[in-house]
Amino acid sequence: MAALKQFFPGVIDYSGRMSAGYSSGRALSAETAITWTAIVTPFVRRGPNIRILDLGAGTGRFSELFAREFEANVVGVEPSTAMLAAADGSAQPKRLAYVAGSAEAIPLRDQSCDLAWLSQVWHHVRDHQACARELQRILSPKSHVL
């Protein structure tokens, strides 16, 4: 009898074809972008130098939306180098950056973000407690995790 493979979250290989076609398959329509902006707006602080973390940013569909709509500084953290390579920050080059990192070791300073956004990423996180500690560390007081 063959041994069953154990499932581990986060084992999807986003290199190659997956990263190359991800943006076209997951693009936000104008209507969807408006909906997500309206949902997130109550949680975004207003003012200069607002910083949003897009954890598990993929190719940056929400990073770009938030940089544009909230005029915020957005950092997309993504563990897949192929997804980072497919991300296009040219639309908001002054307010948008992508960096390699994981949910368990977010490469940002303590209390450096005003909002953390995790879209379709929680099931990829291997150590939820470590991720929660990292989010608590990088978020400024009274910030939100969405």
CSV table of C-alpha atoms in Angstrom, one decimal:
chain,number,residue,atom,x,y,z
A,1,MET,CA,0.0,0.0,0.0
A,2,ALA,CA,1.4,3.4,-1.0
A,3,ALA,CA,1.9,5.9,1.8
A,4,LEU,CA,-0.5,8.9,1.7
A,5,LYS,CA,1.2,12.3,1.3
A,6,GLN,CA,0.6,14.7,4.2
A,7,PHE,CA,-0.9,18.0,3.2
A,8,PHE,CA,1.1,21.1,4.1
A,9,PRO,CA,-0.3,24.6,3.5
A,10,GLY,CA,1.8,26.9,1.3
A,11,VAL,CA,3.2,24.2,-1.0
A,12,ILE,CA,1.8,25.6,-4.2
A,13,ASP,CA,4.6,26.3,-6.7
A,14,TYR,CA,4.1,29.8,-8.0
A,15,SER,CA,7.1,29.6,-10.3
A,16,GLY,CA,6.8,29.2,-14.1
A,17,ARG,CA,3.3,29.2,-15.7
A,18,MET,CA,1.5,29.9,-12.4
A,19,SER,CA,3.2,33.3,-11.9
A,20,ALA,CA,3.2,34.2,-15.6
A,21,GLY,CA,-0.6,34.0,-15.9
A,22,TYR,CA,-1.6,34.9,-12.4
A,23,SER,CA,-2.3,38.6,-13.0
A,24,SER,CA,-4.6,37.9,-16.0
A,25,GLY,CA,-6.5,35.2,-14.2
A,26,ARG,CA,-6.8,37.2,-10.9
A,27,ALA,CA,-7.2,40.8,-12.2
A,28,LEU,CA,-9.7,43.0,-10.3
A,29,SER,CA,-12.5,44.3,-12.5
A,30,ALA,CA,-13.3,48.0,-12.1
A,31,GLU,CA,-16.5,47.0,-10.2
A,32,THR,CA,-14.6,44.6,-7.9
A,33,ALA,CA,-11.9,47.3,-7.2
A,34,ILE,CA,-14.6,49.8,-6.2
A,35,THR,CA,-16.2,47.2,-3.9
A,36,TRP,CA,-12.9,46.3,-2.2
A,37,THR,CA,-12.0,50.0,-1.8
A,38,ALA,CA,-15.3,50.7,-0.1
A,39,ILE,CA,-14.9,47.8,2.3
A,40,VAL,CA,-11.4,48.7,3.3
A,41,THR,CA,-11.9,52.5,3.4
A,42,PRO,CA,-13.2,52.7,7.0
A,43,PHE,CA,-10.0,51.0,8.3
A,44,VAL,CA,-7.5,53.2,6.5
A,45,ARG,CA,-6.1,56.1,8.4
A,46,ARG,CA,-5.9,59.4,6.5
A,47,GLY,CA,-2.9,61.7,6.3
A,48,PRO,CA,0.6,61.7,5.0
A,49,ASN,CA,2.9,58.7,5.1
A,50,ILE,CA,0.2,56.0,5.6
A,51,ARG,CA,1.8,52.6,5.2
A,52,ILE,CA,-0.1,49.4,4.2
A,53,LEU,CA,1.4,45.9,4.3
A,54,ASP,CA,0.1,43.6,1.6
A,55,LEU,CA,1.2,40.3,3.0
A,56,GLY,CA,1.4,37.5,0.4
A,57,ALA,CA,1.0,40.2,-2.3
A,58,GLY,CA,1.4,37.8,-5.2
A,59,THR,CA,1.6,39.9,-8.3
A,60,GLY,CA,0.4,43.0,-6.5
A,61,ARG,CA,-3.3,43.4,-7.5
A,62,PHE,CA,-4.3,44.8,-4.1
A,63,SER,CA,-0.9,46.6,-3.6
A,64,GLU,CA,-1.5,48.6,-6.7
A,65,LEU,CA,-5.2,49.3,-5.8
A,66,PHE,CA,-4.4,50.5,-2.3
A,67,ALA,CA,-1.4,52.7,-3.4
A,68,ARG,CA,-3.7,54.3,-6.0
A,69,GLU,CA,-7.0,54.6,-4.1
A,70,PHE,CA,-5.6,55.5,-0.7
A,71,GLU,CA,-2.5,57.4,-1.8
A,72,ALA,CA,-0.7,55.2,0.7
A,73,ASN,CA,2.8,53.8,0.8
A,74,VAL,CA,2.3,50.1,0.2
A,75,VAL,CA,4.8,47.3,0.7
A,76,GLY,CA,3.9,44.0,-0.9
A,77,VAL,CA,5.7,41.1,0.9
A,78,GLU,CA,5.7,37.9,-1.1
A,79,PRO,CA,7.8,34.7,-0.6
A,80,SER,CA,7.7,33.6,-4.3
A,81,THR,CA,10.4,35.3,-6.3
A,82,ALA,CA,8.5,34.4,-9.5
A,83,MET,CA,5.4,36.2,-8.3
A,84,LEU,CA,7.6,39.2,-7.3
A,85,ALA,CA,9.1,39.2,-10.7
A,86,ALA,CA,5.6,39.3,-12.3
A,87,ALA,CA,4.5,42.2,-10.0
A,88,ASP,CA,4.4,45.5,-11.8
A,89,GLY,CA,5.0,48.5,-9.6
A,90,SER,CA,5.4,51.0,-12.4
A,91,ALA,CA,1.9,52.4,-11.9
A,92,GLN,CA,2.8,53.8,-8.5
A,93,PRO,CA,6.6,53.7,-8.3
A,94,LYS,CA,6.9,56.3,-5.5
A,95,ARG,CA,4.3,54.7,-3.2
A,96,LEU,CA,4.7,51.0,-4.0
A,97,ALA,CA,7.5,48.5,-3.2
A,98,TYR,CA,7.8,44.7,-3.3
A,99,VAL,CA,10.1,42.7,-1.1
A,100,ALA,CA,10.7,39.0,-0.6
A,101,GLY,CA,9.6,37.7,2.8
A,102,SER,CA,7.3,35.4,4.6
A,103,ALA,CA,4.4,35.8,7.1
A,104,GLU,CA,6.6,34.3,9.8
A,105,ALA,CA,9.4,36.7,9.2
A,106,ILE,CA,8.1,40.0,7.8
A,107,PRO,CA,11.1,42.1,6.7
A,108,LEU,CA,9.8,45.4,8.0
A,109,ARG,CA,10.6,47.6,11.1
A,110,ASP,CA,8.6,47.5,14.3
A,111,GLN,CA,5.4,49.6,14.2
A,112,SER,CA,6.1,50.6,10.6
A,113,CYS,CA,2.6,49.9,9.2
A,114,ASP,CA,-0.9,51.3,9.7
A,115,LEU,CA,-2.8,48.4,8.1
A,116,ALA,CA,-2.0,44.8,7.2
A,117,TRP,CA,-3.9,43.2,4.3
A,118,LEU,CA,-3.9,39.4,3.8
A,119,SER,CA,-5.9,38.3,0.8
A,120,GLN,CA,-6.2,34.6,0.1
A,121,VAL,CA,-3.0,33.9,2.1
A,122,TRP,CA,-3.9,32.5,5.5
A,123,HIS,CA,-4.0,28.9,4.2
A,124,HIS,CA,-0.5,29.3,3.0
A,125,VAL,CA,0.9,30.3,6.4
A,126,ARG,CA,2.6,27.4,8.1
A,127,ASP,CA,3.0,29.0,11.5
A,128,HIS,CA,-0.1,31.1,12.4
A,129,GLN,CA,1.2,32.1,15.8
A,130,ALA,CA,4.5,33.3,14.3
A,131,CYS,CA,2.6,35.3,11.7
A,132,ALA,CA,0.4,36.9,14.4
A,133,ARG,CA,3.5,37.9,16.4
A,134,GLU,CA,5.0,39.4,13.3
A,135,LEU,CA,1.8,41.4,12.5
A,136,GLN,CA,1.7,42.6,16.1
A,137,ARG,CA,5.3,43.7,15.9
A,138,ILE,CA,5.1,45.6,12.6
A,139,LEU,CA,1.8,47.3,13.1
A,140,SER,CA,1.5,50.7,14.8
A,141,PRO,CA,-0.9,51.0,17.8
A,142,LYS,CA,-4.6,50.9,16.9
A,143,SER,CA,-3.9,49.4,13.5
A,144,HIS,CA,-6.0,46.8,11.7
A,145,VAL,CA,-5.4,43.4,10.1
A,146,LEU,CA,-7.8,42.6,7.3
